[in-house]
Amino acid sequence: MRIANLSAEVSPFAKTGGLGDVVSSLPKALAATGHDVDVWVPFFLEAADWFRRRGTWPVQELDPFDVSVMGAPHRVSILGANLPGTSVPVHFVAHDPLFHRPGGLYAKNEHGVDDGIWRFSLFVRAALEAMKRTGDRPQVLHTHDWHPGLAPMLGAWSSWRDPWFDDVASVLTIHNVGYQGIYGPDRLPVLGLPPETWTGGLVEHSGALNMLKGAIVAADMVTTVSPTYAWEIRTAEGGAGLDGVLRLKAARLTGILNGIDREVWNPESDPHLAAGYSMDDLRGKHACREELCALSGFEPADPAMIVGSVGRLAPQKGYDILFEAAPELVRRGIRLVVLGSGEPALEGSMRLLEAHFPGYFKGFVGYDDALSHKIQAGCDALVVPSRYEPCGLTQLYALAYGTVPVVRRTGGLADSIIGLHGENLDWATGFHFDDASPHALAAGVLHAQSVFFHRDAWSRLVRNGMRADFSWGRSANDYELVYRRAREVRGLPW
Ligand code: ADP
């Protein structure tokens, strides 16, 4: 099948979180089973820097052309490269005035205004125009999150739809319902959609323009990144205001757990580690632990459990809960190492804890891919305190690295980690806690600590986790079924 992915992120060129990882590893897995897959992303400054650091540059795929947004022409180029080590093409939509911006992929413009709707409308229009120019029409357009939401809307089943879509089914994957692309009603002309998309309720939601809502309504199939999250987003508690829309879409909504890219996350071959290791020979993990101790200012000979965490410092991720529990955990002899960036207040908490508990709490503020691998390998346990978690990848990486996850039982964390409850040591892979509170988190980590000192039991957990298979194979098959269903829904053959 011919599948085109549209996304704001793709790893390793431009990534802030799991979205970038998935948009890289899912196409690779689908290509490995014979599908013809490619990826379209904006050519952000981060991607340009990625190529510059390596002394290379993507090739120009098409002559520059103009794309119109609100009647004004914008000149774009289409550049191309492959996902590293694969033959999966990535097409970059280059328009420096909008995409070459310091401060991160989703930074506001120089006037402090969130112009995401502009940037991503231009991206979608340019990508579709390029597909039309090359005559390369996909059978399925797979869009990720709200950013390319204009694409399924342009193909919505309506009198004004773009006839190019008559042979193209659309699939939307919601990686996080908390990010919706909400703008004022006056932004509608930026999308270039007719007024009935507002009055008819396609993009309008509670009086605002809501990109994710429009994409949900328009897409032939909607997926999200774990079965539990597919259920949670249909509840008032988990739907972030879109639960009603998602309930209406229930028959065409399904949850598919993310996998991990074993070429990137494999302790046997990971170039970032002090030493490689596997389930059969864990000696290298000790070397990784020693290196992490050196980096964190921890005493390497101290046998105390080291608990790590890697993630965005956003309210969703629950780091405030972890930081509130930290003094109690340190008092109980646990060492904590956290890598994260985001909310300044949480970054400040990390610095404060580090100043208070040197040798016991280490906070790395920033985004550092190599360090995230070292933390996964060097820790004994990994804590994921999320308030909600669509899928979560760090707990899956931890399993692969023999690091035992302690997770809040929500979304994909509940689906991927089997909590130890006393009588399931043969198959448990980690620890659960339920409440989003410092007390519950501390209880979960202390439960892990109590098992940590029983070396045999702990090594059973480590091995159960390392044996678990979260490679993309099975999930890629499930996506293939969704693509087929999307074409069926649209009355198209596959
Ligand atoms: P989300 O997509 O909500 O951010 P996930 O757990 O699905 O959460 O994916 C997070 C990804 O981003 C993982 O690959 C994780 O290692 C990476 N990551 C998050 N924060 C950082 C950071 N500060 N430095 C390096 N990698 C990070």
XYZ file of C-alpha atoms and ligand atoms in Angstrom:
521
model
C 0.000 0.000 0.000
C 1.139 3.566 -0.668
C 1.087 5.596 2.579
C 2.148 9.228 3.084
C 2.694 10.449 6.663
C 2.319 14.130 7.520
C 3.760 15.262 10.841
C 5.410 18.164 12.635
C 8.170 15.900 13.970
C 10.298 13.044 12.768
C 13.260 11.618 14.629
C 16.203 12.135 14.327
C 15.766 15.373 12.336
C 13.328 17.256 14.549
C 11.794 15.816 17.712
C 10.467 17.057 21.038
C 8.877 13.815 22.240
C 7.302 10.502 21.341
C 5.593 11.878 18.214
C 8.979 12.176 16.488
C 9.977 8.651 17.511
C 6.739 7.096 16.252
C 6.734 8.930 12.923
C 10.202 7.532 12.334
C 9.803 3.967 13.577
C 6.288 3.171 12.295
C 7.141 4.009 8.641
C 10.317 1.930 8.952
C 8.315 -1.050 10.244
C 5.689 -0.678 7.500
C 8.373 -0.368 4.819
C 9.977 -3.557 6.149
C 6.726 -5.409 5.423
C 6.690 -4.188 1.830
C 4.583 -1.017 2.009
C 5.570 2.083 0.085
C 5.808 4.692 2.857
C 7.147 8.213 3.091
C 7.115 11.094 5.575
C 6.441 14.810 5.079
C 7.636 17.339 7.683
C 8.461 21.061 7.821
C 12.142 21.880 7.364
C 12.635 23.306 10.843
C 15.868 24.933 11.961
C 16.526 21.788 14.043
C 16.479 19.627 10.891
C 18.767 22.057 9.046
C 21.157 21.953 12.007
C 21.062 18.141 11.990
C 22.338 18.118 8.403
C 24.855 20.933 9.004
C 26.429 19.081 11.927
C 27.027 16.133 9.616
C 28.300 18.215 6.731
C 25.482 17.063 4.435
C 22.327 18.580 3.009
C 19.075 17.098 1.660
C 18.604 17.146 -2.099
C 16.179 19.454 -3.836
C 13.322 17.295 -5.106
C 11.250 19.849 -7.008
C 11.720 23.312 -8.444
C 10.573 25.911 -5.906
C 6.884 26.809 -6.269
C 4.387 29.200 -4.708
C 1.733 28.207 -2.204
C -1.076 30.595 -1.404
C -2.196 31.246 2.157
C -4.819 34.000 2.579
C -4.277 35.038 -1.018
C -0.572 35.761 -0.588
C 1.996 33.620 -2.391
C 4.722 31.925 -0.353
C 7.695 30.353 -2.095
C 8.534 26.851 -0.861
C 11.132 24.241 -1.737
C 10.821 20.504 -1.270
C 14.007 18.853 -0.032
C 14.486 15.134 0.398
C 16.566 12.650 2.367
C 16.050 9.153 3.740
C 15.496 8.167 7.350
C 19.065 7.293 8.363
C 20.027 3.733 7.511
C 16.816 3.083 5.568
C 15.273 3.724 2.184
C 12.224 5.487 3.696
C 12.036 8.943 2.065
C 11.526 12.079 4.158
C 10.331 15.144 2.264
C 11.018 18.477 3.918
C 8.827 21.490 3.168
C 11.263 24.392 3.326
C 10.073 27.940 3.920
C 12.686 29.629 6.059
C 10.637 32.698 7.128
C 8.238 30.426 9.021
C 10.274 27.328 9.844
C 13.759 28.637 10.618
C 13.024 29.958 14.054
C 15.107 29.690 17.221
C 13.478 28.512 20.443
C 12.160 25.094 19.458
C 9.804 23.580 16.908
C 6.693 25.198 18.334
C 8.186 28.590 19.198
C 6.007 31.682 18.782
C 6.901 34.298 16.184
C 9.074 37.329 16.872
C 6.016 39.241 18.153
C 5.284 36.536 20.712
C 2.252 35.334 18.728
C 1.353 31.651 18.284
C 1.170 31.442 14.482
C 1.135 27.627 14.363
C -2.025 27.610 12.276
C -0.209 29.649 9.610
C 2.905 27.546 9.634
C 1.140 24.199 9.463
C -1.458 25.331 6.900
C 1.390 26.340 4.641
C 3.104 23.026 5.329
C 0.008 20.985 4.416
C -0.791 22.980 1.287
C 2.809 22.715 0.100
C 3.004 18.960 0.774
C -0.255 18.275 -1.079
C 0.765 20.523 -3.984
C 4.076 18.657 -4.234
C 2.253 15.299 -4.315
C 0.003 16.635 -7.077
C 2.965 17.950 -9.077
C 4.796 14.648 -8.936
C 1.609 12.658 -9.559
C 2.434 10.677 -6.453
C -0.985 10.141 -4.929
C -0.980 7.998 -1.754
C -3.742 5.517 -1.044
C -3.692 6.621 2.580
C -2.759 9.968 4.013
C -1.732 9.338 7.616
C -1.682 12.564 9.637
C -0.324 12.845 13.163
C -1.761 15.155 15.838
C -3.357 18.516 15.120
C -0.608 20.149 13.073
C -1.381 18.597 9.659
C -5.124 18.542 10.513
C -5.946 20.689 7.482
C -5.137 17.693 5.235
C -8.005 15.417 6.313
C -10.288 18.462 6.435
C -9.546 19.227 2.780
C -10.683 15.697 1.973
C -13.740 15.781 4.247
C -16.848 14.223 2.775
C -18.458 17.419 1.526
C -19.473 19.202 -1.637
C -16.448 21.520 -1.515
C -13.790 18.876 -0.964
C -10.704 18.734 -3.126
C -11.466 16.029 -5.774
C -7.841 14.869 -5.527
C -8.939 13.162 -2.297
C -11.572 11.025 -4.028
C -9.029 8.228 -4.181
C -7.233 8.987 -0.895
C -8.355 7.735 2.520
C -7.260 9.600 5.637
C -6.136 8.298 9.007
C -5.506 10.537 12.002
C -3.383 9.382 14.926
C -3.873 11.291 18.170
C -0.599 11.165 20.076
C -1.883 13.507 22.762
C -5.404 14.929 23.002
C -4.101 17.709 25.262
C -2.694 19.570 22.249
C -5.503 20.645 19.941
C -4.415 23.704 17.963
C -7.046 26.124 19.279
C -7.320 29.559 17.646
C -9.799 32.416 17.441
C -12.637 32.249 14.862
C -10.954 35.058 12.905
C -8.228 32.566 11.884
C -10.575 30.551 9.640
C -9.389 32.299 6.435
C -5.857 31.025 7.137
C -7.137 27.519 6.477
C -8.758 28.617 3.224
C -11.842 26.575 4.063
C -15.388 27.754 3.203
C -17.583 29.314 5.933
C -19.763 26.190 6.171
C -16.823 24.393 7.831
C -17.490 26.735 10.731
C -21.278 26.838 10.726
C -21.488 23.107 10.006
C -19.339 22.337 13.051
C -16.264 20.908 11.352
C -13.629 23.200 12.850
C -15.760 25.072 15.363
C -15.651 23.860 18.947
C -16.991 25.851 21.896
C -16.760 29.048 19.868
C -13.136 28.574 18.861
C -11.363 27.106 15.863
C -10.124 23.683 16.895
C -7.763 21.943 14.473
C -7.802 18.573 16.193
C -11.585 18.503 16.303
C -11.775 19.232 12.566
C -9.305 16.438 11.856
C -11.207 13.969 14.058
C -14.503 14.717 12.328
C -12.979 14.602 8.837
C -10.657 11.578 9.089
C -11.899 8.245 7.790
C -10.274 6.445 10.738
C -8.865 7.760 14.004
C -6.305 5.937 16.078
C -4.565 6.707 19.300
C -1.450 5.229 20.804
C -2.770 2.724 23.336
C -6.040 0.831 23.906
C -6.548 2.298 27.389
C -6.015 5.847 26.132
C -8.560 5.173 23.327
C -11.051 4.547 26.095
C -9.895 7.365 28.396
C -10.247 10.088 25.731
C -13.926 9.224 25.369
C -14.526 10.176 29.002
C -15.080 13.684 30.343
C -12.032 13.247 32.542
C -9.621 12.283 29.757
C -11.069 13.879 26.634
C -9.824 17.443 27.205
C -13.181 18.729 25.938
C -13.253 16.496 22.843
C -14.761 13.421 24.541
C -18.187 14.053 22.983
C -16.733 14.276 19.473
C -14.668 11.160 20.111
C -17.674 9.232 21.427
C -19.485 10.021 18.181
C -16.474 8.671 16.312
C -16.211 5.563 18.530
C -16.906 3.054 15.748
C -13.942 4.402 13.816
C -11.576 4.942 16.725
C -9.051 2.388 17.874
C -5.981 2.266 20.129
C -2.712 0.718 18.940
C 0.188 0.577 21.351
C 3.400 2.177 20.105
C 6.461 0.031 19.618
C 10.110 0.938 19.972
C 12.820 1.135 17.359
C 15.223 -1.643 18.323
C 17.901 -0.244 16.045
C 18.009 2.943 18.116
C 17.130 1.514 21.539
C 19.156 -1.639 21.996
C 21.676 -1.956 24.872
C 23.773 -4.418 22.851
C 24.569 -1.922 20.109
C 23.838 1.517 21.634
C 26.757 3.830 20.755
C 25.923 6.157 23.673
C 26.686 3.569 26.362
C 29.931 3.012 28.270
C 29.522 -0.713 27.580
C 27.034 -2.885 25.728
C 25.032 -5.627 27.432
C 22.219 -8.084 26.914
C 19.866 -10.225 28.956
C 22.390 -13.060 28.904
C 25.302 -10.928 30.034
C 24.407 -7.909 32.147
C 27.979 -6.988 33.120
C 27.965 -3.961 30.797
C 25.024 -2.513 32.747
C 27.323 -2.120 35.771
C 29.738 -0.073 33.685
C 26.817 2.112 32.542
C 25.755 2.539 36.179
C 29.264 3.636 37.117
C 29.362 6.145 34.290
C 25.993 7.557 35.333
C 27.221 7.863 38.939
C 30.265 9.796 37.720
C 28.060 12.120 35.638
C 25.614 12.623 38.514
C 28.067 13.018 41.378
C 26.835 9.797 43.032
C 29.137 7.480 44.992
C 29.586 4.497 42.629
C 30.316 1.966 45.404
C 27.057 2.845 47.206
C 24.600 -0.017 46.511
C 21.548 2.249 47.023
C 18.935 2.079 44.273
C 19.220 4.670 41.511
C 15.880 5.815 40.102
C 15.809 7.862 36.902
C 13.260 9.753 34.857
C 13.372 11.401 31.420
C 10.662 13.621 30.013
C 9.131 16.959 29.167
C 8.596 19.132 32.248
C 4.914 19.739 31.486
C 1.950 19.412 33.894
C 0.858 16.216 32.099
C 4.070 14.448 33.080
C 3.592 14.808 36.855
C 7.123 15.956 37.697
C 5.738 18.235 40.407
C 4.508 15.055 42.105
C 7.923 13.427 41.817
C 9.737 16.515 43.110
C 7.392 16.729 46.091
C 8.098 13.081 46.905
C 11.856 13.457 46.344
C 12.900 14.512 49.896
C 11.139 11.486 51.386
C 12.702 9.156 48.816
C 16.166 10.595 49.442
C 15.615 10.215 53.190
C 14.937 6.519 52.529
C 18.290 6.215 50.766
C 17.121 6.399 47.144
C 19.151 8.307 44.585
C 17.280 10.196 41.888
C 18.458 11.412 38.492
C 16.110 13.394 36.257
C 16.618 14.695 32.712
C 14.030 17.154 31.491
C 13.254 20.562 30.158
C 10.138 22.675 29.959
C 8.354 24.705 32.612
C 10.802 27.092 34.302
C 9.241 26.478 37.742
C 9.922 22.752 37.456
C 13.430 23.364 36.155
C 13.893 25.545 39.247
C 12.645 22.739 41.520
C 15.227 20.430 39.996
C 18.040 22.875 40.706
C 16.790 23.400 44.258
C 16.614 19.667 44.999
C 20.097 19.212 43.607
C 21.435 21.975 45.851
C 19.705 20.438 48.887
C 20.653 16.826 48.253
C 24.037 16.683 46.507
C 25.074 13.101 45.837
C 21.424 11.999 46.060
C 19.494 14.126 43.590
C 20.831 15.076 40.185
C 18.784 17.205 37.815
C 19.924 17.636 34.229
C 18.037 20.579 32.743
C 17.889 20.437 28.955
C 17.302 18.129 26.030
C 20.073 15.580 25.557
C 19.470 12.462 23.510
C 22.764 10.734 24.402
C 22.208 11.340 28.114
C 18.691 9.911 27.891
C 20.241 6.630 26.696
C 22.834 6.701 29.507
C 20.096 7.229 32.108
C 18.020 4.371 30.726
C 21.028 2.062 30.956
C 22.642 3.315 34.169
C 19.605 3.372 36.487
C 18.122 0.491 38.441
C 14.561 1.751 38.084
C 12.729 4.394 36.050
C 9.784 6.329 37.446
C 7.016 7.687 35.194
C 4.666 9.855 37.285
C 2.344 11.034 34.456
C -1.091 12.425 35.253
C -2.134 11.019 31.878
C -0.009 9.186 29.343
C -1.292 8.328 25.847
C 1.370 5.636 25.417
C 4.702 6.683 26.862
C 7.962 5.467 25.423
C 10.443 5.890 28.250
C 8.994 2.942 30.188
C 9.363 0.774 27.062
C 12.986 1.852 26.631
C 13.552 1.078 30.324
C 12.243 -2.477 29.850
C 14.641 -3.014 26.961
C 17.542 -1.689 29.065
C 16.885 -3.889 32.104
C 15.702 -0.904 34.146
C 12.540 -1.640 36.081
C 9.681 0.853 35.502
C 7.601 2.271 38.354
C 4.607 3.859 36.622
C 1.319 5.507 37.405
C -1.449 3.170 36.191
C -2.872 5.260 33.346
C -3.119 5.099 29.526
C -0.276 3.295 27.798
C 1.606 2.886 31.077
C -1.191 0.609 32.294
C -1.165 -1.263 28.973
C 2.576 -1.853 28.776
C 3.785 -2.543 32.334
C 2.661 -5.555 34.350
C 2.746 -4.460 37.981
C 4.137 -6.794 40.621
C 1.386 -7.669 43.064
C 3.026 -10.382 45.071
C 2.167 -13.547 43.224
C 3.135 -12.772 39.646
C 6.911 -12.604 39.802
C 7.059 -14.962 36.821
C 5.679 -12.350 34.458
C 5.607 -8.952 36.254
C 7.755 -6.281 34.595
C 7.471 -3.342 37.001
C 5.451 -1.521 39.652
C 2.191 0.423 39.514
C 0.753 3.178 41.660
C -2.690 4.709 41.202
C -3.078 8.146 42.747
C -1.390 11.171 41.229
C 0.024 12.101 44.634
C 3.516 12.275 46.176
C 2.422 9.757 48.786
C 1.296 7.147 46.230
C 4.377 7.707 44.083
C 6.679 7.310 47.074
C 4.847 4.127 48.082
C 5.370 2.721 44.570
C 9.086 3.547 44.545
C 9.570 2.204 48.076
C 7.805 -1.003 47.049
C 10.377 -1.286 44.244
C 13.176 -0.586 46.715
C 11.990 -3.365 49.000
C 12.268 -5.832 46.099
C 15.529 -4.300 44.824
C 17.466 -5.701 47.764
C 16.198 -9.233 47.020
C 18.632 -9.768 44.190
C 16.961 -12.884 42.772
C 13.497 -11.390 42.670
C 14.845 -8.175 41.143
C 16.752 -9.992 38.456
C 13.538 -11.895 37.573
C 11.802 -8.531 37.020
C 14.725 -7.267 34.953
C 14.693 -10.336 32.755
C 10.892 -10.386 32.364
C 11.130 -6.797 31.116
C 14.028 -7.421 28.763
C 12.189 -10.392 27.309
C 8.999 -8.384 26.625
C 8.548 -7.689 22.929
C 7.609 -4.111 22.118
C 9.098 -4.090 18.644
C 6.920 -2.507 15.975
C 6.007 -5.686 14.073
C 2.633 -6.382 15.676
C 1.562 -2.747 15.886
C 2.509 -2.196 12.239
C 0.125 -5.023 11.274
C -2.631 -3.329 13.265
C -1.995 -0.058 11.396
C -2.254 -1.930 8.113
C -5.737 -3.123 9.136
C -6.686 0.466 9.996
C -5.509 1.668 6.576
C -7.633 -0.988 4.894
C -10.634 -0.074 6.982
C -10.140 3.617 6.149
C -10.269 2.829 2.437
C -13.322 0.644 2.971
C -15.083 3.434 4.887
C -14.463 5.716 1.922
C -15.729 3.087 -0.492
C -12.294 2.610 -2.042
C -10.604 -0.665 -2.977
C -7.302 -1.641 -1.407
P 5.876 12.560 25.042
O 5.713 12.190 23.608
O 4.594 12.923 25.716
O 6.920 13.598 25.277
P 6.957 9.860 25.355
O 7.355 9.088 26.558
O 6.019 9.195 24.405
O 6.395 11.263 25.847
O 8.257 10.218 24.499
C 9.267 11.023 25.015
C 10.493 10.875 24.135
O 11.275 12.063 24.234
C 11.399 9.750 24.571
O 12.137 9.288 23.456
C 12.328 10.456 25.575
O 13.544 9.782 25.734
C 12.507 11.785 24.871
N 12.809 12.909 25.773
C 11.931 13.646 26.508
N 12.565 14.620 27.174
C 13.880 14.508 26.850
C 15.070 15.225 27.233
N 15.011 16.262 28.059
N 16.249 14.834 26.694
C 16.299 13.770 25.846
N 15.227 13.061 25.461
C 14.030 13.416 25.954
